[in-house]
Amino acid sequence: MSTKKYKILVVNDDGITAPGIKALIEVMKELGEVTVVAPDSPQSGMGHAITIGKPLRMDKVSLYEGVEMYKCSGTPVDCVKLAVTKIFKGKKPDICVSGINHGLNNSINVLYSGTMSAAVEGAIESIPSIGFSLDDYTWDANFEHCKKYIKEICLQVLKNGLQPGVLLNVNFPAGQQLKGIKICRQANAKWAEDFDERQDPYKRSYYWLTGVFQSHDHGEDSDVWALNNGFVSVVPVQFDMTAHHAISTLNTWDFNV
Amino acid sequence: MSTKKYKILVVNDDGITAPGIKALIEVMKELGEVTVVAPDSPQSGMGHAITIGKPLRMDKVSLYEGVEMYKCSGTPVDCVKLAVTKIFKGKKPDICVSGINHGLNNSINVLYSGTMSAAVEGAIESIPSIGFSLDDYTWDANFEHCKKYIKEICLQVLKNGLQPGVLLNVNFPAGQQLKGIKICRQANAKWAEDFDERQDPYKRSYYWLTGVFQSHDHGEDSDVWALNNGFVSVVPVQFDMTAHHAISTLNTWDFNV
C-alpha cells in the first residue's frame, strides 16, 4: 500500500534551519508531499502572537530535496496563516505538524509555545494538527528515536481523524528508552518565575526572564507524570477556552447595574 | 463602607499611553491602590508571547496622580510576570485587570489578544483576573459608559472570588446603550484571513495580514450573540486547554509502536 498521497504542512518555532524540523520533514516525506513554512529566526515563547503592526516576508528556500520550503519573517501562527492563504490557497493540507521542538511543551507550556500555537492555528483552520516536542533543549538534540512514534501517530490521525476543534500535543521524554504512548490531560503546573536583574554599562537595570517549572499535580493521568515515567505523552488540546463549569455559578451573581 | 483597601494590578496591550488604560485606572482608583505595569509600545495581537531571547526593561513613569506606574519593553504577559515578581514580590495583588482594549476580544480572539493573555497570566498566578475590551478600535474611543459596569464586575469578583483556574473575559458592544450583562460561552467563530500582497521598491513581495471575522455560531448563549444584541458579554475563561471529551476516543486507538 502506498501512503505517498497526503498533502502535509510542516511548521515550527525554532526556525527553518533547526535540526528538529529537519527530523520532522524526514518522517513526513515518507507519508506524502511536504510543504514547509517556518520562521526565518527563532520564535520560541511567541505563543499565539500574530504580526499586525508590520508587513511579513515569505521567501522560497531550498534546503532539503523534494520539499517545497518557505522562510517567513513572522511568528509560527503567521506561518500557518500564510501557508493556508497564499500557498495552499484554500485547498487545505491533510495534516499540519509542528516541531519537533527542542524542549518540552507539556502542561501550561501549551500557552507559551510557538510550536503548539502553530498547531492550534492549524486546528482553527480545520486541519488535523499535531505539535511534537522533545525534552532536549540543545541544538544538536537526537530526534532519531522519536521518528517511528511520530509516523505512527500521524498515520492514526490521518486514518481516524480528530474531533472538530481538537488537536494533539505530543511530548517525548528525555532519554532514548521510550515505554510507549500515554493519552493524558494537561498537568496542573506553572513556572515559578524569577528575573535575573543586571545593570548595563550606563547603570540602568535590565531583566532576564528565568524560572523553574513546578508541577502541583499528583495525578497519574497527566502529561507530567507520563513524561517523568518514560512515556510519550499525547494530550488532546482544544481552543474553546470557555470555563463551561463556571457559567452556572456566575449566573447566580446579582450584578447591580 | 470604604472600599479603599484593595491592591490592584492594571495591565494592557495597547501600551501605557492608551486612553483605554487611563479609563481603567480611573475606575480602579475608586477601589484601591493601583499599580500599573504596561508595555511601552503597542502589543496588540501578541497573544501569550513571552520574551526569552533578549532582556527586558522596566522603568518607573509618572502619568496619573496617585498611581504607581511602570513602562515595560516586553509583552503584556511579561508585564504581569515582572509585576508579580519584581514589584509585588510575592505579595500578590487582590485583582489583576487588563485593558480597556481598543477593540473586541470576544470568541477566538481570546487566543490572539495580548489583553486577554495578560489576564490569563494573572489567573495562572492565582490572582483573580479580568480582561476588558470595547468594540471601538479608534484611539479616541469613549470608555465613559463602560466604567460603572467595570466597577460592579470587579466588586463582584472581589466579593465572590473566582473558581481556581478561571478568569473573566468582558466585552462591551459598540454604542452607548447597554442592555445589561450576559454570562456567555466563547462563540464558535474565526478569522477568514487574507493577505494584502504588495511589492517593495525593489520588486520583492511583502504581505499585510488582513481578514474578516466570521461567526459560525447560531446559539443565543455565545458572546457574539450577546454583543450583537447590545449586552455586555462576560465569558469565564480557563487555561486548562485539555479537550477532556476527546480522551476516551483517543484511548481506543491502537498505536502500533
Coordinates of C-alpha atoms in Angstrom, one line a residue:
Chain A
M1 CA 0.0 0.0 0.0
S2 CA 1.4 3.3 -1.0
T3 CA 1.0 6.1 1.6
K4 CA 2.5 8.7 -0.7
K5 CA -0.6 10.7 -1.1
Y6 CA -1.1 13.1 1.7
K7 CA -0.5 16.9 1.5
I8 CA 1.4 17.9 4.6
L9 CA 2.2 21.3 6.1
V10 CA 5.3 21.4 8.4
V11 CA 5.9 24.4 10.7
N12 CA 7.9 25.0 13.8
D13 CA 9.1 27.8 16.2
D14 CA 12.8 27.1 16.4
G15 CA 13.3 28.4 12.9
I16 CA 13.7 26.8 9.5
T17 CA 17.3 25.7 10.0
A18 CA 16.6 23.8 13.2
P19 CA 17.6 20.1 13.4
G20 CA 14.1 19.4 14.9
I21 CA 12.2 20.5 11.8
K22 CA 14.7 18.5 9.6
A23 CA 13.8 15.4 11.5
L24 CA 10.1 16.0 11.2
I25 CA 10.4 16.7 7.5
E26 CA 12.3 13.3 7.1
V27 CA 9.4 11.5 8.7
M28 CA 6.7 13.3 6.8
K29 CA 8.3 12.7 3.4
E30 CA 7.5 9.0 4.0
L31 CA 3.8 10.0 4.2
G32 CA 3.3 12.4 1.3
E33 CA 4.1 15.7 -0.3
V34 CA 5.7 18.1 2.2
T35 CA 5.4 21.9 2.3
V36 CA 7.3 23.8 4.9
V37 CA 6.6 27.3 6.1
A38 CA 8.8 28.2 9.0
P39 CA 10.2 31.3 10.8
D40 CA 13.5 32.7 9.5
S41 CA 14.6 33.2 13.1
P42 CA 13.9 31.5 16.4
Q43 CA 10.4 32.2 17.7
S44 CA 10.3 30.2 20.9
G45 CA 7.9 31.6 23.5
M46 CA 5.9 33.5 20.9
G47 CA 2.6 31.8 21.9
H48 CA -0.3 32.7 19.7
A49 CA 1.2 36.0 18.6
I50 CA 0.4 37.3 15.1
T51 CA 2.0 40.2 13.3
I52 CA -0.3 43.1 12.7
G53 CA 1.8 46.2 13.0
K54 CA 4.2 45.5 10.2
P55 CA 4.2 43.5 7.0
L56 CA 5.5 40.0 6.5
R57 CA 8.1 38.5 4.2
M58 CA 7.9 35.0 2.9
D59 CA 10.5 33.7 0.5
K60 CA 11.2 30.3 -1.1
V61 CA 14.3 28.5 0.0
S62 CA 15.9 25.2 -1.0
L63 CA 17.3 23.2 1.9
Y64 CA 16.1 19.6 1.6
E65 CA 15.5 17.7 -1.6
G66 CA 11.9 17.1 -2.8
V67 CA 10.4 19.6 -0.3
E68 CA 8.8 22.9 -1.0
M69 CA 10.1 25.3 1.6
Y70 CA 9.5 28.9 2.6
K71 CA 11.0 31.0 5.3
C72 CA 8.8 33.6 6.9
S73 CA 9.7 36.8 8.9
G74 CA 6.7 36.3 11.2
T75 CA 5.6 34.2 14.1
P76 CA 4.7 30.4 13.9
V77 CA 1.0 31.4 13.7
D78 CA 1.7 33.8 10.9
C79 CA 3.4 30.9 9.1
V80 CA 0.3 28.8 9.3
K81 CA -2.0 31.6 8.1
L82 CA 0.3 32.4 5.2
A83 CA 0.6 28.8 4.2
V84 CA -3.1 28.2 4.2
T85 CA -3.9 31.5 2.4
K86 CA -1.1 32.1 -0.1
I87 CA 0.4 28.6 -0.7
F88 CA -2.4 26.0 -0.3
K89 CA -4.9 28.8 -1.4
G90 CA -8.0 27.2 0.2
K91 CA -7.1 23.6 -0.7
K92 CA -6.2 22.7 2.8
P93 CA -3.4 20.2 3.6
D94 CA -4.4 16.8 5.0
I95 CA -2.4 17.4 8.1
C96 CA -0.4 20.1 9.9
V97 CA 2.6 19.1 12.0
S98 CA 4.7 21.4 14.1
G99 CA 8.1 20.9 15.6
I100 CA 10.0 18.8 16.6
N101 CA 10.6 21.4 19.3
H102 CA 13.9 21.5 21.0
G103 CA 12.4 21.4 24.5
L104 CA 9.2 20.2 26.2
N105 CA 5.9 21.8 25.6
N106 CA 3.9 19.9 28.2
S107 CA 1.3 21.2 30.7
I108 CA 0.9 25.0 30.8
N109 CA 3.6 25.4 28.1
V110 CA 0.9 24.8 25.5
L111 CA 0.1 28.5 26.1
Y112 CA 3.6 29.9 25.7
S113 CA 4.8 27.7 22.9
G114 CA 5.0 28.9 19.4
T115 CA 5.2 25.2 18.3
M116 CA 1.9 24.4 19.9
S117 CA 0.2 27.7 18.9
A118 CA 1.0 26.9 15.3
A119 CA -0.7 23.5 15.7
V120 CA -3.7 25.3 17.4
E121 CA -3.9 27.6 14.4
G122 CA -3.9 24.6 12.1
A123 CA -6.9 23.2 14.1
I124 CA -8.7 26.6 13.9
E125 CA -8.3 26.2 10.1
S126 CA -10.0 22.8 10.4
I127 CA -6.7 20.9 9.6
P128 CA -5.9 17.9 11.7
S129 CA -2.9 19.2 13.6
I130 CA -0.2 17.9 15.9
G131 CA 2.7 19.5 17.8
F132 CA 5.8 17.4 18.7
S133 CA 8.4 18.3 21.3
L134 CA 11.4 16.6 22.9
D135 CA 12.8 17.0 26.3
D136 CA 16.2 18.1 25.0
Y137 CA 16.8 21.8 24.7
T138 CA 20.2 21.6 22.9
W139 CA 20.6 22.4 19.2
D140 CA 22.2 19.0 18.5
A141 CA 19.4 17.0 20.1
N142 CA 19.0 13.5 18.8
F143 CA 15.4 13.0 17.4
E144 CA 16.1 9.6 15.7
H145 CA 14.2 7.6 18.3
C146 CA 11.1 9.8 18.0
K147 CA 10.5 9.2 14.3
K148 CA 8.6 5.9 14.4
Y149 CA 6.3 7.3 17.1
I150 CA 5.7 10.4 15.0
K151 CA 4.9 8.4 11.9
E152 CA 2.5 6.1 13.7
I153 CA 0.7 9.0 15.5
C154 CA 0.3 10.8 12.2
L155 CA -1.0 7.7 10.4
Q156 CA -3.6 7.2 13.2
V157 CA -4.7 10.8 12.9
L158 CA -4.9 10.6 9.1
K159 CA -6.9 7.3 9.4
N160 CA -9.2 8.2 12.3
G161 CA -9.4 12.0 12.1
L162 CA -9.7 14.2 15.1
Q163 CA -12.9 15.6 16.6
P164 CA -13.7 19.2 15.5
G165 CA -11.8 21.8 17.5
V166 CA -9.3 19.2 18.8
L167 CA -5.5 18.8 18.1
L168 CA -2.8 16.8 19.7
N169 CA 0.2 17.9 21.9
V170 CA 2.8 15.2 21.8
N171 CA 5.9 15.3 24.0
F172 CA 8.9 12.9 24.2
P173 CA 10.7 12.4 27.5
A174 CA 14.4 12.7 27.8
G175 CA 16.5 9.6 27.0
Q176 CA 16.3 7.0 24.2
Q177 CA 14.2 4.4 26.0
L178 CA 10.5 5.1 25.4
K179 CA 7.9 2.9 27.2
G180 CA 5.1 3.6 24.8
I181 CA 2.3 6.2 24.4
K182 CA 0.0 7.6 27.1
I183 CA -3.1 9.6 26.4
C184 CA -3.0 12.4 29.1
R185 CA -4.5 15.6 30.3
Q186 CA -2.5 18.8 30.7
A187 CA -0.9 18.8 34.2
N188 CA -1.6 21.5 36.7
A189 CA 1.8 23.1 36.7
K190 CA 3.3 26.5 36.2
W191 CA 6.5 28.4 36.0
A192 CA 7.8 30.0 39.2
E193 CA 9.4 33.0 37.6
D194 CA 12.3 34.9 38.6
F195 CA 14.1 37.7 36.8
D196 CA 17.8 38.0 36.8
E197 CA 18.3 41.8 37.3
R198 CA 21.5 43.2 35.8
Q199 CA 23.0 46.6 35.2
D200 CA 24.0 47.8 31.8
P201 CA 27.3 49.9 31.3
Y202 CA 25.2 53.0 31.9
K203 CA 24.0 51.8 35.3
R204 CA 20.4 51.2 34.1
S205 CA 18.7 47.9 35.1
Y206 CA 17.5 45.2 32.8
Y207 CA 15.9 41.8 33.4
W208 CA 16.3 38.3 32.0
L209 CA 13.3 36.1 32.5
T210 CA 14.2 32.9 34.2
G211 CA 12.2 30.4 36.2
V212 CA 11.6 26.9 37.5
F213 CA 8.8 24.6 36.2
Q214 CA 6.7 23.5 39.2
S215 CA 4.1 20.8 39.0
H216 CA 1.4 20.8 41.6
D217 CA -0.3 17.7 40.1
H218 CA -0.2 14.3 41.7
G219 CA -2.4 12.5 39.2
E220 CA -1.1 9.6 37.1
D221 CA -3.2 10.7 34.1
S222 CA -1.2 14.0 33.5
D223 CA 1.4 14.6 30.9
V224 CA 4.0 15.5 33.6
W225 CA 3.5 12.0 35.1
A226 CA 3.8 10.3 31.8
L227 CA 7.0 12.1 30.8
N228 CA 8.5 11.5 34.3
N229 CA 7.8 7.8 33.8
G230 CA 9.3 7.4 30.4
F231 CA 6.1 7.6 28.3
V232 CA 5.4 9.6 25.2
S233 CA 2.6 12.0 26.3
V234 CA -0.3 12.7 24.0
V235 CA -2.7 15.4 25.2
P236 CA -5.8 16.3 23.2
V237 CA -6.0 20.1 23.1
Q238 CA -8.9 22.4 22.4
F239 CA -9.1 26.1 21.6
D240 CA -12.5 26.7 23.2
M241 CA -11.2 28.3 26.4
T242 CA -14.6 28.7 28.0
A243 CA -14.7 27.5 31.6
H244 CA -18.1 25.9 31.0
H245 CA -18.3 24.7 34.5
A246 CA -18.2 28.3 35.8
I247 CA -21.2 29.6 33.9
S248 CA -23.8 28.4 36.3
T249 CA -22.0 30.0 39.3
L250 CA -21.6 33.3 37.5
N251 CA -25.3 33.3 36.7
T252 CA -26.1 33.4 40.4
W253 CA -24.3 36.7 40.8
D254 CA -26.6 39.7 41.2
F255 CA -25.0 42.5 39.2
N256 CA -26.2 45.8 40.5
V257 CA -26.0 47.8 37.2
Chain B
M1 CA -18.3 51.5 53.8
S2 CA -14.9 52.3 52.5
T3 CA -13.7 50.1 49.6
K4 CA -10.3 51.8 49.6
K5 CA -8.4 48.7 50.5
Y6 CA -7.7 46.5 47.6
K7 CA -4.3 46.1 45.9
I8 CA -4.8 46.3 42.2
L9 CA -2.6 45.5 39.2
V10 CA -3.6 47.1 35.9
V11 CA -2.1 46.0 32.6
N12 CA -3.0 46.3 28.9
D13 CA -1.7 45.6 25.4
D14 CA -2.3 48.9 23.7
G15 CA 0.5 50.5 25.6
I16 CA 0.8 52.6 28.7
T17 CA -0.3 55.9 27.0
A18 CA -3.6 54.4 25.6
P19 CA -6.8 56.1 26.6
G20 CA -8.3 52.7 27.4
I21 CA -5.9 52.0 30.3
K22 CA -6.4 55.6 31.5
A23 CA -10.2 54.9 31.8
L24 CA -9.5 51.6 33.6
I25 CA -7.1 53.3 36.0
E26 CA -9.8 55.9 36.8
V27 CA -12.2 53.1 37.8
M28 CA -9.8 51.1 39.8
K29 CA -8.6 54.1 41.8
E30 CA -12.1 54.1 43.3
L31 CA -11.5 50.5 44.6
G32 CA -8.0 50.7 46.0
E33 CA -4.3 51.2 45.5
V34 CA -3.4 50.9 41.8
T35 CA -0.1 49.7 40.3
V36 CA 0.3 49.8 36.5
V37 CA 2.8 47.8 34.5
A38 CA 2.1 48.2 30.8
P39 CA 4.0 47.9 27.5
D40 CA 5.9 51.0 26.3
S41 CA 4.6 50.3 22.8
P42 CA 1.5 48.7 21.3
Q43 CA 1.4 44.9 21.7
S44 CA -1.9 44.0 20.1
G45 CA -2.0 40.5 18.8
M46 CA 0.9 39.4 20.9
G47 CA -1.1 36.6 22.4
H48 CA 0.6 34.7 25.2
A49 CA 4.1 35.6 23.9
I50 CA 6.9 36.0 26.4
T51 CA 10.4 37.5 25.9
I52 CA 13.2 34.9 26.3
G53 CA 15.7 35.8 23.6
K54 CA 16.5 39.3 24.9
P55 CA 16.4 41.2 28.2
L56 CA 13.6 43.4 29.4
R57 CA 13.5 47.0 30.5
M58 CA 11.0 48.2 33.2
D59 CA 11.1 51.9 34.2
K60 CA 9.0 54.0 36.5
V61 CA 6.9 56.7 34.9
S62 CA 4.6 59.4 36.3
L63 CA 1.5 59.9 34.2
Y64 CA -1.5 59.9 36.6
E65 CA -1.7 61.2 40.1
G66 CA -1.6 58.7 42.9
V67 CA -0.8 55.7 40.8
E68 CA 2.5 53.7 40.7
M69 CA 3.3 53.2 37.1
Y70 CA 6.0 51.3 35.1
K71 CA 6.5 51.0 31.4
C72 CA 8.0 47.8 30.2
S73 CA 9.7 46.8 26.9
G74 CA 8.1 43.4 26.8
T75 CA 4.8 41.7 26.0
P76 CA 1.6 42.0 28.1
V77 CA 2.4 38.6 29.7
D78 CA 6.0 39.8 30.5
C79 CA 4.4 42.8 32.3
V80 CA 2.3 40.5 34.6
K81 CA 5.3 38.3 35.3
L82 CA 7.5 41.4 36.1
A83 CA 4.8 43.0 38.3
V84 CA 4.3 39.8 40.3
T85 CA 8.0 39.0 40.7
K86 CA 9.7 42.4 41.0
I87 CA 7.1 44.8 42.2
F88 CA 4.6 42.9 44.3
K89 CA 7.4 40.5 45.2
G90 CA 5.3 37.5 46.2
K91 CA 2.6 39.6 48.0
K92 CA 0.1 39.2 45.2
P93 CA -2.4 41.9 44.3
D94 CA -6.1 41.3 45.1
I95 CA -7.1 41.6 41.5
C96 CA -5.5 42.0 38.1
V97 CA -7.4 43.9 35.4
S98 CA -6.3 44.2 31.8
G99 CA -7.5 46.8 29.2
I100 CA -9.7 48.5 28.4
N101 CA -8.8 47.2 25.0
H102 CA -9.4 49.4 21.9
G103 CA -11.3 46.7 20.0
L104 CA -13.2 43.5 20.8
N105 CA -11.6 40.4 22.2
N106 CA -14.6 38.1 22.0
S107 CA -14.7 34.5 20.8
I108 CA -11.4 33.1 19.3
N109 CA -9.7 36.5 19.9
V110 CA -9.0 35.3 23.4
L111 CA -6.1 33.4 21.9
Y112 CA -4.6 36.3 19.8
S113 CA -5.2 39.1 22.3
G114 CA -2.4 40.5 24.5
T115 CA -5.1 42.0 26.7
M116 CA -6.6 38.6 27.4
S117 CA -3.3 36.8 27.7
A118 CA -2.2 39.2 30.4
A119 CA -5.4 38.3 32.3
V120 CA -4.8 34.6 31.7
E121 CA -1.3 35.0 33.1
G122 CA -2.8 36.8 36.2
A123 CA -5.0 33.8 36.7
I124 CA -2.1 31.4 36.3
E125 CA -0.5 33.4 39.1
S126 CA -3.7 32.6 41.2
I127 CA -4.8 36.3 41.0
P128 CA -8.5 37.0 40.3
S129 CA -8.2 38.4 36.8
I130 CA -10.4 40.1 34.3
G131 CA -9.8 41.5 30.7
F132 CA -12.0 44.3 29.4
S133 CA -12.5 45.3 25.8
L134 CA -14.7 47.7 23.8
D135 CA -16.0 47.4 20.3
D136 CA -14.3 50.6 19.2
Y137 CA -10.9 50.3 17.5
T138 CA -10.2 54.1 17.5
W139 CA -7.6 55.8 19.7
D140 CA -10.1 58.3 20.9
A141 CA -12.8 55.7 21.8
N142 CA -15.2 56.8 24.5
F143 CA -15.0 54.4 27.5
E144 CA -17.1 56.5 29.9
H145 CA -20.3 54.3 29.8
C146 CA -18.2 51.2 30.5
K147 CA -17.0 52.4 33.8
K148 CA -19.9 51.6 36.1
Y149 CA -20.1 48.0 34.7
I150 CA -16.3 47.6 35.2
K151 CA -16.6 48.7 38.8
E152 CA -19.5 46.4 39.5
I153 CA -17.9 43.4 37.9
C154 CA -14.7 44.0 39.8
L155 CA -16.6 44.4 43.1
Q156 CA -18.5 41.1 42.5
V157 CA -15.2 39.3 41.7
L158 CA -13.6 40.8 44.8
K159 CA -16.6 39.7 46.9
N160 CA -17.3 36.3 45.5
G161 CA -13.9 35.3 44.2
L162 CA -13.4 33.1 41.1
Q163 CA -13.0 29.4 40.9
P164 CA -9.4 28.2 40.6
G165 CA -8.1 28.4 37.1
V166 CA -10.9 30.7 35.9
L167 CA -10.8 34.3 34.8
L168 CA -13.3 36.6 33.0
N169 CA -13.3 38.0 29.5
V170 CA -15.6 41.1 29.4
N171 CA -16.5 42.8 26.2
F172 CA -18.6 45.9 25.6
P173 CA -20.6 46.3 22.4
A174 CA -20.5 49.3 20.1
G175 CA -22.7 52.2 21.1
Q176 CA -23.6 53.9 24.4
Q177 CA -26.8 52.0 25.1
L178 CA -26.0 48.8 27.1
K179 CA -28.8 46.4 27.9
G180 CA -27.1 44.7 30.8
I181 CA -24.7 41.8 31.4
K182 CA -24.9 38.3 29.9
I183 CA -22.8 35.4 31.1
C184 CA -21.7 33.6 27.9
R185 CA -19.6 31.0 26.3
Q186 CA -16.9 31.7 23.6
A187 CA -18.6 31.7 20.2
N188 CA -17.5 29.3 17.5
A189 CA -16.0 31.9 15.2
K190 CA -12.7 32.5 13.4
W191 CA -10.9 35.0 11.2
A192 CA -11.1 34.3 7.4
E193 CA -7.6 35.6 6.7
D194 CA -6.4 37.3 3.6
F195 CA -3.0 38.8 2.9
D196 CA -2.6 42.0 1.0
E197 CA 0.4 41.2 -1.2
R198 CA 2.4 44.3 -2.2
Q199 CA 5.8 44.9 -3.9
D200 CA 8.5 47.0 -2.3
P201 CA 10.6 49.4 -4.4
Y202 CA 13.0 46.6 -5.1
K203 CA 10.2 44.4 -6.6
R204 CA 10.1 42.0 -3.7
S205 CA 6.8 40.9 -2.3
Y206 CA 5.6 41.6 1.2
Y207 CA 2.3 40.7 3.0
W208 CA -0.1 42.6 5.3
L209 CA -2.3 40.3 7.4
T210 CA -6.0 41.2 6.8
G211 CA -9.2 39.3 7.4
V212 CA -12.8 39.1 8.2
F213 CA -14.3 37.8 11.5
Q214 CA -16.8 35.1 10.7
S215 CA -19.1 33.5 13.3
H216 CA -20.4 30.1 12.6
D217 CA -22.4 30.1 15.8
H218 CA -26.2 30.4 16.0
G219 CA -26.5 29.9 19.7
E220 CA -28.0 32.6 21.9
D221 CA -25.6 31.8 24.7
S222 CA -22.5 33.0 22.9
D223 CA -20.5 36.2 23.3
V224 CA -21.0 37.1 19.7
W225 CA -24.8 36.9 20.1
A226 CA -24.7 39.0 23.4
L227 CA -22.6 41.7 21.8
N228 CA -24.7 41.8 18.6
N229 CA -27.8 42.3 20.8
G230 CA -26.4 45.1 22.9
F231 CA -25.3 43.2 26.0
V232 CA -22.0 43.3 27.9
S233 CA -20.6 39.8 27.4
V234 CA -18.9 38.0 30.3
V235 CA -17.2 34.7 29.4
P236 CA -15.5 32.6 32.1
V237 CA -12.1 31.5 30.6
Q238 CA -9.8 28.7 31.7
F239 CA -6.2 27.9 30.8
D240 CA -6.6 24.1 31.0
M241 CA -6.7 23.6 27.3
T242 CA -7.2 19.8 27.6
A243 CA -10.0 18.5 25.3
H244 CA -11.2 16.2 28.1
H245 CA -14.0 14.9 26.0
A246 CA -11.5 13.5 23.4
I247 CA -9.5 11.4 25.8
S248 CA -11.8 8.3 25.8
T249 CA -11.8 8.3 21.9
L250 CA -8.0 8.5 21.7
N251 CA -7.7 5.6 24.2
T252 CA -9.5 3.4 21.7
W253 CA -6.7 4.0 19.1
D254 CA -4.4 1.0 18.7
F255 CA -0.9 2.5 18.3
N256 CA 1.3 0.1 16.5
V257 CA 4.7 1.0 18.1

